[in-house]
Amino acid sequence: MARFRFRLLVLLLPAIFLAGGCATTPSVWTEPAPMEAAERRAHNLRIYDRAADRVESRFYDVNLRGVDWSAARARHRETAAAAIDDEALYAAINTLIGELRESHTAALAPRHVHEMRARQRTGTGFRMRRLESHWVVSEVMPGTPAEAAGVLPGWIVESRDGERLGENLRLVNLPGQAITYGFIDGVEQTRLLTMTAGPVSVEPRLESRMLEGGVVLLRFDDFSHPTLRWLSRTLKAHQEAPAVVIDLRNNPGGLLYSLSFAVGEFFPRRVELGTFIWRNGREKDANSYQWGSARYTGKVVILIDGGSASSAEIFAHVLRHHGRAV
């Protein structure tokens, strides 16, 4: 059998912002007080250097994929120093990290870390995907301003507050901000819709529904312990289903532990996941876990897209590699 290999990677979270003394994460992000120019510059350089040092010491490849790291960090340091806010600072840091061409290594701004912890972000409630040189609405979240305004998947997003959207987006939404988007709808009519940004839940969804012929559709948005328990329980409840469709679109992945159990739900025995390689060169073969597995035997179809990442990619690849899924 052909072997396949995955590397253990480090997701960098330098300068995580936490409110001192808070036992739980507040649901609303509060912008820190503005800094004077000299203080801002010193702050930027401190964070930039910490991030660059952490990459150098923790990145899985001790040779940093052949990148001259000293030259690279010097090249972007002044841009980081001149950043007027955290969004610009972390954009500069990630430009540096981007020279490694590694999807799993990034610096997250405090605001983004807060949104991950609070499981909500400020926005209008729709996702976009770049398709054939256009930004297209890929999903509208329920109960959001976008849904109330009538935005539908498939609409082309042309502009935001009168400015055309470029290929690379860095959109910042502030609570209570009125944002006007220009759309081309399904009958090629132009629509200008103004929505007020507010809290949008990013809680992972767990969806199970019956399709024609007794086929079961399962959608989950991450690989976590709650998702794993739900997946196993749902598969056991539908052992007689002729097929399941697993929707991993926009699933960014999650825990390797949960991935190992999730793969095991579809096999009667342990199967190889790949060879994991540590920074020091140590290698270890990884296999699926079968404890309490549903051992589902029906047909399996997996849906993926450009938002399927990390454990979602490995899950899809492993099941296809072993001839278990289309």
PDB file of N, CA and C in Angstrom, residues 226-308:
ATOM      1  N   PRO A 226     -17.125  16.992  21.124  1.00  0.00           N
ATOM      2  CA  PRO A 226     -18.584  16.946  20.959  1.00  0.00           C
ATOM      3  C   PRO A 226     -18.999  16.452  19.566  1.00  0.00           C
ATOM      4  N   THR A 227     -18.278  16.879  18.537  1.00  0.00           N
ATOM      5  CA  THR A 227     -18.596  16.433  17.184  1.00  0.00           C
ATOM      6  C   THR A 227     -18.384  14.937  17.049  1.00  0.00           C
ATOM      7  N   LEU A 228     -17.302  14.436  17.609  1.00  0.00           N
ATOM      8  CA  LEU A 228     -17.013  13.006  17.535  1.00  0.00           C
ATOM      9  C   LEU A 228     -18.126  12.195  18.178  1.00  0.00           C
ATOM     10  N   ARG A 229     -18.550  12.603  19.354  1.00  0.00           N
ATOM     11  CA  ARG A 229     -19.623  11.872  20.044  1.00  0.00           C
ATOM     12  C   ARG A 229     -20.901  11.896  19.227  1.00  0.00           C
ATOM     13  N   TRP A 230     -21.217  13.062  18.646  1.00  0.00           N
ATOM     14  CA  TRP A 230     -22.426  13.184  17.817  1.00  0.00           C
ATOM     15  C   TRP A 230     -22.326  12.305  16.574  1.00  0.00           C
ATOM     16  N   LEU A 231     -21.172  12.293  15.919  1.00  0.00           N
ATOM     17  CA  LEU A 231     -20.997  11.500  14.706  1.00  0.00           C
ATOM     18  C   LEU A 231     -21.179  10.019  14.998  1.00  0.00           C
ATOM     19  N   SER A 232     -20.540   9.534  16.043  1.00  0.00           N
ATOM     20  CA  SER A 232     -20.649   8.116  16.382  1.00  0.00           C
ATOM     21  C   SER A 232     -22.083   7.743  16.735  1.00  0.00           C
ATOM     22  N   ARG A 233     -22.733   8.575  17.528  1.00  0.00           N
ATOM     23  CA  ARG A 233     -24.111   8.313  17.934  1.00  0.00           C
ATOM     24  C   ARG A 233     -25.055   8.308  16.732  1.00  0.00           C
ATOM     25  N   THR A 234     -24.857   9.252  15.822  1.00  0.00           N
ATOM     26  CA  THR A 234     -25.740   9.358  14.657  1.00  0.00           C
ATOM     27  C   THR A 234     -25.535   8.192  13.698  1.00  0.00           C
ATOM     28  N   LEU A 235     -24.297   7.796  13.472  1.00  0.00           N
ATOM     29  CA  LEU A 235     -24.035   6.650  12.594  1.00  0.00           C
ATOM     30  C   LEU A 235     -24.627   5.366  13.170  1.00  0.00           C
ATOM     31  N   LYS A 236     -24.516   5.179  14.473  1.00  0.00           N
ATOM     32  CA  LYS A 236     -25.087   3.988  15.096  1.00  0.00           C
ATOM     33  C   LYS A 236     -26.608   3.960  14.975  1.00  0.00           C
ATOM     34  N   ALA A 237     -27.220   5.140  14.971  1.00  0.00           N
ATOM     35  CA  ALA A 237     -28.683   5.214  14.825  1.00  0.00           C
ATOM     36  C   ALA A 237     -29.135   4.961  13.394  1.00  0.00           C
ATOM     37  N   HIS A 238     -28.192   5.024  12.437  1.00  0.00           N
ATOM     38  CA  HIS A 238     -28.540   4.828  11.020  1.00  0.00           C
ATOM     39  C   HIS A 238     -27.678   3.736  10.401  1.00  0.00           C
ATOM     40  N   GLN A 239     -27.459   2.660  11.155  1.00  0.00           N
ATOM     41  CA  GLN A 239     -26.622   1.574  10.665  1.00  0.00           C
ATOM     42  C   GLN A 239     -27.160   0.964   9.371  1.00  0.00           C
ATOM     43  N   GLU A 240     -28.477   1.009   9.166  1.00  0.00           N
ATOM     44  CA  GLU A 240     -29.075   0.381   7.993  1.00  0.00           C
ATOM     45  C   GLU A 240     -29.167   1.319   6.798  1.00  0.00           C
ATOM     46  N   ALA A 241     -28.764   2.556   6.947  1.00  0.00           N
ATOM     47  CA  ALA A 241     -28.815   3.487   5.815  1.00  0.00           C
ATOM     48  C   ALA A 241     -27.912   2.983   4.692  1.00  0.00           C
ATOM     49  N   PRO A 242     -28.394   3.009   3.441  1.00  0.00           N
ATOM     50  CA  PRO A 242     -27.570   2.503   2.332  1.00  0.00           C
ATOM     51  C   PRO A 242     -26.338   3.355   2.065  1.00  0.00           C
ATOM     52  N   ALA A 243     -26.394   4.630   2.467  1.00  0.00           N
ATOM     53  CA  ALA A 243     -25.262   5.525   2.209  1.00  0.00           C
ATOM     54  C   ALA A 243     -25.353   6.735   3.125  1.00  0.00           C
ATOM     55  N   VAL A 244     -24.208   7.345   3.369  1.00  0.00           N
ATOM     56  CA  VAL A 244     -24.177   8.623   4.071  1.00  0.00           C
ATOM     57  C   VAL A 244     -23.376   9.615   3.226  1.00  0.00           C
ATOM     58  N   VAL A 245     -23.829  10.851   3.233  1.00  0.00           N
ATOM     59  CA  VAL A 245     -23.111  11.951   2.608  1.00  0.00           C
ATOM     60  C   VAL A 245     -22.544  12.805   3.738  1.00  0.00           C
ATOM     61  N   ILE A 246     -21.234  12.976   3.759  1.00  0.00           N
ATOM     62  CA  ILE A 246     -20.581  13.751   4.809  1.00  0.00           C
ATOM     63  C   ILE A 246     -20.162  15.090   4.224  1.00  0.00           C
ATOM     64  N   ASP A 247     -20.767  16.157   4.715  1.00  0.00           N
ATOM     65  CA  ASP A 247     -20.527  17.498   4.194  1.00  0.00           C
ATOM     66  C   ASP A 247     -19.447  18.176   5.025  1.00  0.00           C
ATOM     67  N   LEU A 248     -18.250  18.266   4.458  1.00  0.00           N
ATOM     68  CA  LEU A 248     -17.123  18.903   5.138  1.00  0.00           C
ATOM     69  C   LEU A 248     -16.786  20.260   4.537  1.00  0.00           C
ATOM     70  N   ARG A 249     -17.710  20.839   3.784  1.00  0.00           N
ATOM     71  CA  ARG A 249     -17.442  22.161   3.212  1.00  0.00           C
ATOM     72  C   ARG A 249     -17.333  23.189   4.343  1.00  0.00           C
ATOM     73  N   ASN A 250     -16.310  24.031   4.246  1.00  0.00           N
ATOM     74  CA  ASN A 250     -16.023  25.060   5.261  1.00  0.00           C
ATOM     75  C   ASN A 250     -15.634  24.460   6.610  1.00  0.00           C
ATOM     76  N   ASN A 251     -15.275  23.187   6.647  1.00  0.00           N
ATOM     77  CA  ASN A 251     -14.812  22.580   7.890  1.00  0.00           C
ATOM     78  C   ASN A 251     -13.305  22.802   8.004  1.00  0.00           C
ATOM     79  N   PRO A 252     -12.844  23.605   8.973  1.00  0.00           N
ATOM     80  CA  PRO A 252     -11.420  23.933   9.048  1.00  0.00           C
ATOM     81  C   PRO A 252     -10.571  22.885   9.748  1.00  0.00           C
ATOM     82  N   GLY A 253     -11.188  21.791  10.221  1.00  0.00           N
ATOM     83  CA  GLY A 253     -10.418  20.741  10.871  1.00  0.00           C
ATOM     84  C   GLY A 253     -10.572  20.778  12.373  1.00  0.00           C
ATOM     85  N   GLY A 254      -9.528  20.340  13.077  1.00  0.00           N
ATOM     86  CA  GLY A 254      -9.602  20.296  14.528  1.00  0.00           C
ATOM     87  C   GLY A 254      -8.606  19.319  15.105  1.00  0.00           C
ATOM     88  N   LEU A 255      -9.020  18.607  16.154  1.00  0.00           N
ATOM     89  CA  LEU A 255      -8.119  17.766  16.930  1.00  0.00           C
ATOM     90  C   LEU A 255      -7.752  16.481  16.194  1.00  0.00           C
ATOM     91  N   LEU A 256      -6.453  16.144  16.197  1.00  0.00           N
ATOM     92  CA  LEU A 256      -6.018  14.887  15.593  1.00  0.00           C
ATOM     93  C   LEU A 256      -6.621  13.696  16.317  1.00  0.00           C
ATOM     94  N   TYR A 257      -6.799  13.808  17.621  1.00  0.00           N
ATOM     95  CA  TYR A 257      -7.418  12.743  18.411  1.00  0.00           C
ATOM     96  C   TYR A 257      -8.825  12.438  17.890  1.00  0.00           C
ATOM     97  N   SER A 258      -9.614  13.499  17.668  1.00  0.00           N
ATOM     98  CA  SER A 258     -10.973  13.307  17.160  1.00  0.00           C
ATOM     99  C   SER A 258     -10.955  12.788  15.733  1.00  0.00           C
ATOM    100  N   LEU A 259      -9.990  13.239  14.938  1.00  0.00           N
ATOM    101  CA  LEU A 259      -9.847  12.733  13.571  1.00  0.00           C
ATOM    102  C   LEU A 259      -9.643  11.224  13.581  1.00  0.00           C
ATOM    103  N   SER A 260      -8.781  10.726  14.464  1.00  0.00           N
ATOM    104  CA  SER A 260      -8.486   9.291  14.505  1.00  0.00           C
ATOM    105  C   SER A 260      -9.733   8.481  14.823  1.00  0.00           C
ATOM    106  N   PHE A 261     -10.555   8.969  15.747  1.00  0.00           N
ATOM    107  CA  PHE A 261     -11.799   8.281  16.063  1.00  0.00           C
ATOM    108  C   PHE A 261     -12.812   8.395  14.926  1.00  0.00           C
ATOM    109  N   ALA A 262     -12.889   9.584  14.297  1.00  0.00           N
ATOM    110  CA  ALA A 262     -13.853   9.793  13.208  1.00  0.00           C
ATOM    111  C   ALA A 262     -13.574   8.846  12.048  1.00  0.00           C
ATOM    112  N   VAL A 263     -12.301   8.676  11.692  1.00  0.00           N
ATOM    113  CA  VAL A 263     -11.956   7.732  10.627  1.00  0.00           C
ATOM    114  C   VAL A 263     -12.383   6.319  11.013  1.00  0.00           C
ATOM    115  N   GLY A 264     -12.148   5.956  12.277  1.00  0.00           N
ATOM    116  CA  GLY A 264     -12.477   4.613  12.734  1.00  0.00           C
ATOM    117  C   GLY A 264     -13.944   4.265  12.647  1.00  0.00           C
ATOM    118  N   GLU A 265     -14.823   5.252  12.613  1.00  0.00           N
ATOM    119  CA  GLU A 265     -16.261   4.987  12.543  1.00  0.00           C
ATOM    120  C   GLU A 265     -16.661   4.274  11.246  1.00  0.00           C
ATOM    121  N   PHE A 266     -15.786   4.277  10.238  1.00  0.00           N
ATOM    122  CA  PHE A 266     -16.156   3.765   8.920  1.00  0.00           C
ATOM    123  C   PHE A 266     -15.387   2.506   8.529  1.00  0.00           C
ATOM    124  N   PHE A 267     -14.682   1.910   9.499  1.00  0.00           N
ATOM    125  CA  PHE A 267     -13.897   0.722   9.213  1.00  0.00           C
ATOM    126  C   PHE A 267     -14.119  -0.334  10.293  1.00  0.00           C
ATOM    127  N   PRO A 268     -14.007  -1.622   9.920  1.00  0.00           N
ATOM    128  CA  PRO A 268     -14.143  -2.685  10.915  1.00  0.00           C
ATOM    129  C   PRO A 268     -12.862  -2.935  11.698  1.00  0.00           C
ATOM    130  N   ARG A 269     -11.774  -2.322  11.277  1.00  0.00           N
ATOM    131  CA  ARG A 269     -10.478  -2.528  11.914  1.00  0.00           C
ATOM    132  C   ARG A 269      -9.671  -1.234  11.830  1.00  0.00           C
ATOM    133  N   ARG A 270      -8.564  -1.199  12.528  1.00  0.00           N
ATOM    134  CA  ARG A 270      -7.711  -0.018  12.472  1.00  0.00           C
ATOM    135  C   ARG A 270      -7.105   0.131  11.084  1.00  0.00           C
ATOM    136  N   VAL A 271      -7.011   1.396  10.612  1.00  0.00           N
ATOM    137  CA  VAL A 271      -6.375   1.677   9.326  1.00  0.00           C
ATOM    138  C   VAL A 271      -5.331   2.764   9.524  1.00  0.00           C
ATOM    139  N   GLU A 272      -4.375   2.803   8.615  1.00  0.00           N
ATOM    140  CA  GLU A 272      -3.288   3.768   8.712  1.00  0.00           C
ATOM    141  C   GLU A 272      -3.759   5.172   8.336  1.00  0.00           C
ATOM    142  N   LEU A 273      -3.375   6.144   9.152  1.00  0.00           N
ATOM    143  CA  LEU A 273      -3.665   7.543   8.850  1.00  0.00           C
ATOM    144  C   LEU A 273      -2.490   8.222   8.160  1.00  0.00           C
ATOM    145  N   GLY A 274      -1.289   7.781   8.471  1.00  0.00           N
ATOM    146  CA  GLY A 274      -0.117   8.406   7.880  1.00  0.00           C
ATOM    147  C   GLY A 274       1.059   8.323   8.827  1.00  0.00           C
ATOM    148  N   THR A 275       2.146   8.912   8.451  1.00  0.00           N
ATOM    149  CA  THR A 275       3.336   8.969   9.284  1.00  0.00           C
ATOM    150  C   THR A 275       3.527  10.401   9.759  1.00  0.00           C
ATOM    151  N   PHE A 276       3.557  10.583  11.058  1.00  0.00           N
ATOM    152  CA  PHE A 276       3.726  11.908  11.622  1.00  0.00           C
ATOM    153  C   PHE A 276       5.198  12.147  11.937  1.00  0.00           C
ATOM    154  N   ILE A 277       5.690  13.316  11.580  1.00  0.00           N
ATOM    155  CA  ILE A 277       7.106  13.633  11.686  1.00  0.00           C
ATOM    156  C   ILE A 277       7.275  14.837  12.601  1.00  0.00           C
ATOM    157  N   TRP A 278       8.122  14.671  13.625  1.00  0.00           N
ATOM    158  CA  TRP A 278       8.379  15.762  14.554  1.00  0.00           C
ATOM    159  C   TRP A 278       9.548  16.612  14.071  1.00  0.00           C
ATOM    160  N   ARG A 279       9.710  17.763  14.694  1.00  0.00           N
ATOM    161  CA  ARG A 279      10.784  18.687  14.328  1.00  0.00           C
ATOM    162  C   ARG A 279      12.165  18.044  14.452  1.00  0.00           C
ATOM    163  N   ASN A 280      12.321  17.161  15.430  1.00  0.00           N
ATOM    164  CA  ASN A 280      13.625  16.523  15.632  1.00  0.00           C
ATOM    165  C   ASN A 280      13.850  15.335  14.706  1.00  0.00           C
ATOM    166  N   GLY A 281      12.904  15.099  13.792  1.00  0.00           N
ATOM    167  CA  GLY A 281      13.052  14.014  12.839  1.00  0.00           C
ATOM    168  C   GLY A 281      12.424  12.704  13.264  1.00  0.00           C
ATOM    169  N   ARG A 282      11.942  12.627  14.503  1.00  0.00           N
ATOM    170  CA  ARG A 282      11.301  11.399  14.968  1.00  0.00           C
ATOM    171  C   ARG A 282      10.023  11.139  14.170  1.00  0.00           C
ATOM    172  N   GLU A 283       9.799   9.903  13.810  1.00  0.00           N
ATOM    173  CA  GLU A 283       8.625   9.530  13.036  1.00  0.00           C
ATOM    174  C   GLU A 283       7.791   8.502  13.800  1.00  0.00           C
ATOM    175  N   LYS A 284       6.484   8.553  13.562  1.00  0.00           N
ATOM    176  CA  LYS A 284       5.598   7.591  14.198  1.00  0.00           C
ATOM    177  C   LYS A 284       4.394   7.358  13.294  1.00  0.00           C
ATOM    178  N   ASP A 285       4.095   6.100  13.032  1.00  0.00           N
ATOM    179  CA  ASP A 285       2.904   5.771  12.248  1.00  0.00           C
ATOM    180  C   ASP A 285       1.663   5.985  13.105  1.00  0.00           C
ATOM    181  N   ALA A 286       0.641   6.566  12.528  1.00  0.00           N
ATOM    182  CA  ALA A 286      -0.613   6.814  13.236  1.00  0.00           C
ATOM    183  C   ALA A 286      -1.719   5.993  12.601  1.00  0.00           C
ATOM    184  N   ASN A 287      -2.588   5.466  13.441  1.00  0.00           N
ATOM    185  CA  ASN A 287      -3.712   4.649  12.980  1.00  0.00           C
ATOM    186  C   ASN A 287      -5.011   5.167  13.564  1.00  0.00           C
ATOM    187  N   SER A 288      -6.112   4.733  12.962  1.00  0.00           N
ATOM    188  CA  SER A 288      -7.425   5.117  13.476  1.00  0.00           C
ATOM    189  C   SER A 288      -7.687   4.420  14.803  1.00  0.00           C
ATOM    190  N   TYR A 289      -8.618   4.997  15.583  1.00  0.00           N
ATOM    191  CA  TYR A 289      -9.062   4.375  16.829  1.00  0.00           C
ATOM    192  C   TYR A 289     -10.416   3.728  16.587  1.00  0.00           C
ATOM    193  N   GLN A 290     -10.611   2.532  17.138  1.00  0.00           N
ATOM    194  CA  GLN A 290     -11.843   1.785  16.891  1.00  0.00           C
ATOM    195  C   GLN A 290     -12.717   1.631  18.133  1.00  0.00           C
ATOM    196  N   TRP A 291     -12.281   2.145  19.279  1.00  0.00           N
ATOM    197  CA  TRP A 291     -13.050   1.956  20.508  1.00  0.00           C
ATOM    198  C   TRP A 291     -14.437   2.573  20.367  1.00  0.00           C
ATOM    199  N   GLY A 292     -15.472   1.761  20.502  1.00  0.00           N
ATOM    200  CA  GLY A 292     -16.840   2.247  20.409  1.00  0.00           C
ATOM    201  C   GLY A 292     -17.258   2.655  19.019  1.00  0.00           C
ATOM    202  N   SER A 293     -16.513   2.234  17.999  1.00  0.00           N
ATOM    203  CA  SER A 293     -16.792   2.642  16.620  1.00  0.00           C
ATOM    204  C   SER A 293     -18.136   2.113  16.137  1.00  0.00           C
ATOM    205  N   ALA A 294     -18.820   2.901  15.318  1.00  0.00           N
ATOM    206  CA  ALA A 294     -20.067   2.455  14.684  1.00  0.00           C
ATOM    207  C   ALA A 294     -19.799   1.394  13.635  1.00  0.00           C
ATOM    208  N   ARG A 295     -18.580   1.373  13.081  1.00  0.00           N
ATOM    209  CA  ARG A 295     -18.214   0.429  12.028  1.00  0.00           C
ATOM    210  C   ARG A 295     -19.249   0.443  10.902  1.00  0.00           C
ATOM    211  N   TYR A 296     -19.619   1.641  10.501  1.00  0.00           N
ATOM    212  CA  TYR A 296     -20.634   1.798   9.455  1.00  0.00           C
ATOM    213  C   TYR A 296     -20.136   1.163   8.151  1.00  0.00           C
ATOM    214  N   THR A 297     -21.010   0.369   7.490  1.00  0.00           N
ATOM    215  CA  THR A 297     -20.591  -0.390   6.307  1.00  0.00           C
ATOM    216  C   THR A 297     -21.204   0.106   4.999  1.00  0.00           C
ATOM    217  N   GLY A 298     -22.112   1.081   5.058  1.00  0.00           N
ATOM    218  CA  GLY A 298     -22.747   1.564   3.827  1.00  0.00           C
ATOM    219  C   GLY A 298     -21.802   2.412   2.993  1.00  0.00           C
ATOM    220  N   LYS A 299     -22.300   2.872   1.855  1.00  0.00           N
ATOM    221  CA  LYS A 299     -21.501   3.730   0.979  1.00  0.00           C
ATOM    222  C   LYS A 299     -21.276   5.090   1.624  1.00  0.00           C
ATOM    223  N   VAL A 300     -20.164   5.720   1.267  1.00  0.00           N
ATOM    224  CA  VAL A 300     -19.813   7.018   1.845  1.00  0.00           C
ATOM    225  C   VAL A 300     -19.425   7.981   0.729  1.00  0.00           C
ATOM    226  N   VAL A 301     -20.033   9.157   0.744  1.00  0.00           N
ATOM    227  CA  VAL A 301     -19.678  10.230  -0.178  1.00  0.00           C
ATOM    228  C   VAL A 301     -19.286  11.437   0.671  1.00  0.00           C
ATOM    229  N   ILE A 302     -18.159  12.067   0.340  1.00  0.00           N
ATOM    230  CA  ILE A 302     -17.679  13.220   1.106  1.00  0.00           C
ATOM    231  C   ILE A 302     -17.690  14.452   0.212  1.00  0.00           C
ATOM    232  N   LEU A 303     -18.263  15.537   0.717  1.00  0.00           N
ATOM    233  CA  LEU A 303     -18.260  16.821   0.016  1.00  0.00           C
ATOM    234  C   LEU A 303     -17.180  17.709   0.625  1.00  0.00           C
ATOM    235  N   ILE A 304     -16.297  18.260  -0.208  1.00  0.00           N
ATOM    236  CA  ILE A 304     -15.273  19.181   0.259  1.00  0.00           C
ATOM    237  C   ILE A 304     -15.259  20.405  -0.641  1.00  0.00           C
ATOM    238  N   ASP A 305     -14.616  21.467  -0.169  1.00  0.00           N
ATOM    239  CA  ASP A 305     -14.433  22.664  -0.987  1.00  0.00           C
ATOM    240  C   ASP A 305     -13.169  23.373  -0.519  1.00  0.00           C
ATOM    241  N   GLY A 306     -12.956  24.585  -0.999  1.00  0.00           N
ATOM    242  CA  GLY A 306     -11.750  25.320  -0.644  1.00  0.00           C
ATOM    243  C   GLY A 306     -11.656  25.666   0.824  1.00  0.00           C
ATOM    244  N   GLY A 307     -12.758  25.552   1.571  1.00  0.00           N
ATOM    245  CA  GLY A 307     -12.743  25.827   3.007  1.00  0.00           C
ATOM    246  C   GLY A 307     -12.511  24.589   3.847  1.00  0.00           C
ATOM    247  N   SER A 308     -12.365  23.422   3.209  1.00  0.00           N
ATOM    248  CA  SER A 308     -12.085  22.179   3.938  1.00  0.00           C
ATOM    249  C   SER A 308     -10.584  22.124   4.196  1.00  0.00           C
TER     250      SER A 308
END
